mmCIF file of C-alpha atoms in Angstrom:
data_model
loop_
_atom_site.group_PDB
_atom_site.id
_atom_site.type_symbol
_atom_site.label_atom_id
_atom_site.label_comp_id
_atom_site.label_asym_id
_atom_site.label_seq_id
_atom_site.Cartn_x
_atom_site.Cartn_y
_atom_site.Cartn_z
ATOM 1 C CA MET M 6 -6.413 4.107 -9.443
ATOM 2 C CA ILE M 7 -3.864 3.753 -6.662
ATOM 3 C CA SER M 8 -0.849 6.050 -6.807
ATOM 4 C CA LYS M 9 2.438 6.147 -4.920
ATOM 5 C CA GLU M 10 1.387 9.423 -3.268
ATOM 6 C CA MET M 11 -1.618 7.871 -1.507
ATOM 7 C CA THR M 12 -1.283 6.974 2.145
ATOM 8 C CA ILE M 13 -1.347 3.315 3.015
ATOM 9 C CA SER M 14 -4.340 3.724 5.306
ATOM 10 C CA ASP M 15 -6.259 5.586 2.596
ATOM 11 C CA ILE M 16 -5.635 2.726 0.167
ATOM 12 C CA LEU M 17 -6.779 0.149 2.692
ATOM 13 C CA ARG M 18 -9.824 2.196 3.663
ATOM 14 C CA ARG M 19 -10.930 2.724 0.046
ATOM 15 C CA TYR M 20 -9.897 -0.712 -1.217
ATOM 16 C CA PRO M 21 -9.941 -3.256 1.620
ATOM 17 C CA GLN M 22 -9.480 -6.039 -0.931
ATOM 18 C CA THR M 23 -5.832 -4.900 -1.262
ATOM 19 C CA LEU M 24 -4.918 -6.199 2.202
ATOM 20 C CA PRO M 25 -3.671 -9.593 0.889
ATOM 21 C CA VAL M 26 -1.383 -7.756 -1.561
ATOM 22 C CA PHE M 27 0.186 -5.772 1.261
ATOM 23 C CA GLU M 28 0.616 -8.997 3.239
ATOM 24 C CA ARG M 29 2.276 -10.791 0.294
ATOM 25 C CA TYR M 30 4.823 -8.003 0.081
ATOM 26 C CA GLY M 31 5.500 -8.168 3.812
ATOM 27 C CA LEU M 32 3.861 -4.811 4.458
ATOM 28 C CA ASP M 33 1.898 -5.274 7.656
ATOM 29 C CA CYS M 34 1.088 -1.580 7.540
ATOM 30 C CA TYR M 35 -2.532 -2.022 8.523
ATOM 31 C CA ASP M 36 -1.276 -2.584 12.086
ATOM 32 C CA CYS M 37 1.038 0.427 12.035
ATOM 33 C CA GLN M 38 -0.039 3.802 13.388
ATOM 34 C CA ILE M 39 2.190 5.524 10.817
ATOM 35 C CA ALA M 40 0.029 4.124 7.980
ATOM 36 C CA GLU M 41 -2.314 7.076 8.423
ATOM 37 C CA PHE M 42 0.457 9.445 7.317
ATOM 38 C CA GLU M 43 2.862 7.250 5.338
ATOM 39 C CA GLN M 44 2.702 7.422 1.571
ATOM 40 C CA LEU M 45 2.901 4.146 -0.321
ATOM 41 C CA GLU M 46 6.207 5.151 -1.909
ATOM 42 C CA HIS M 47 7.838 5.717 1.470
ATOM 43 C CA GLY M 48 6.515 2.472 2.924
ATOM 44 C CA ALA M 49 7.810 0.503 -0.054
ATOM 45 C CA THR M 50 11.218 2.147 0.226
ATOM 46 C CA VAL M 51 11.515 1.501 3.961
ATOM 47 C CA HIS M 52 10.581 -2.171 3.489
ATOM 48 C CA LYS M 53 12.738 -2.553 0.353
ATOM 49 C CA VAL M 54 9.753 -3.439 -1.824
ATOM 50 C CA ASN M 55 9.729 -2.845 -5.577
ATOM 51 C CA LEU M 56 7.292 0.056 -5.845
ATOM 52 C CA ASP M 57 6.400 -0.515 -9.505
ATOM 53 C CA ALA M 58 5.556 -4.170 -8.904
ATOM 54 C CA LEU M 59 3.542 -3.319 -5.790
ATOM 55 C CA LEU M 60 1.598 -0.580 -7.564
ATOM 56 C CA ALA M 61 0.865 -2.833 -10.518
ATOM 57 C CA GLU M 62 -0.464 -5.588 -8.292
ATOM 58 C CA LEU M 63 -2.522 -3.214 -6.141
ATOM 59 C CA ASN M 64 -4.125 -1.683 -9.218
ATOM 60 C CA ARG M 65 -4.816 -5.129 -10.725
ATOM 61 C CA CYS M 66 -6.502 -6.038 -7.472
ATOM 62 C CA ILE M 67 -8.971 -3.146 -7.679
ATOM 63 C CA SER M 68 -9.747 -3.366 -11.399
#
């Protein structure tokens, strides 16, 4: 299960199938060097993305 505390790069490394979800939400974090250290919650806040909706879709994607 993906949580808001996970780093973006960790999510993408463990679950590469989530990349289209990040792209749909305008999070091109896979290209960002900060992704290695940035937690999902922070990335969503910075990009003004609804964290609950993003988490729900990411977890649907991996189930």
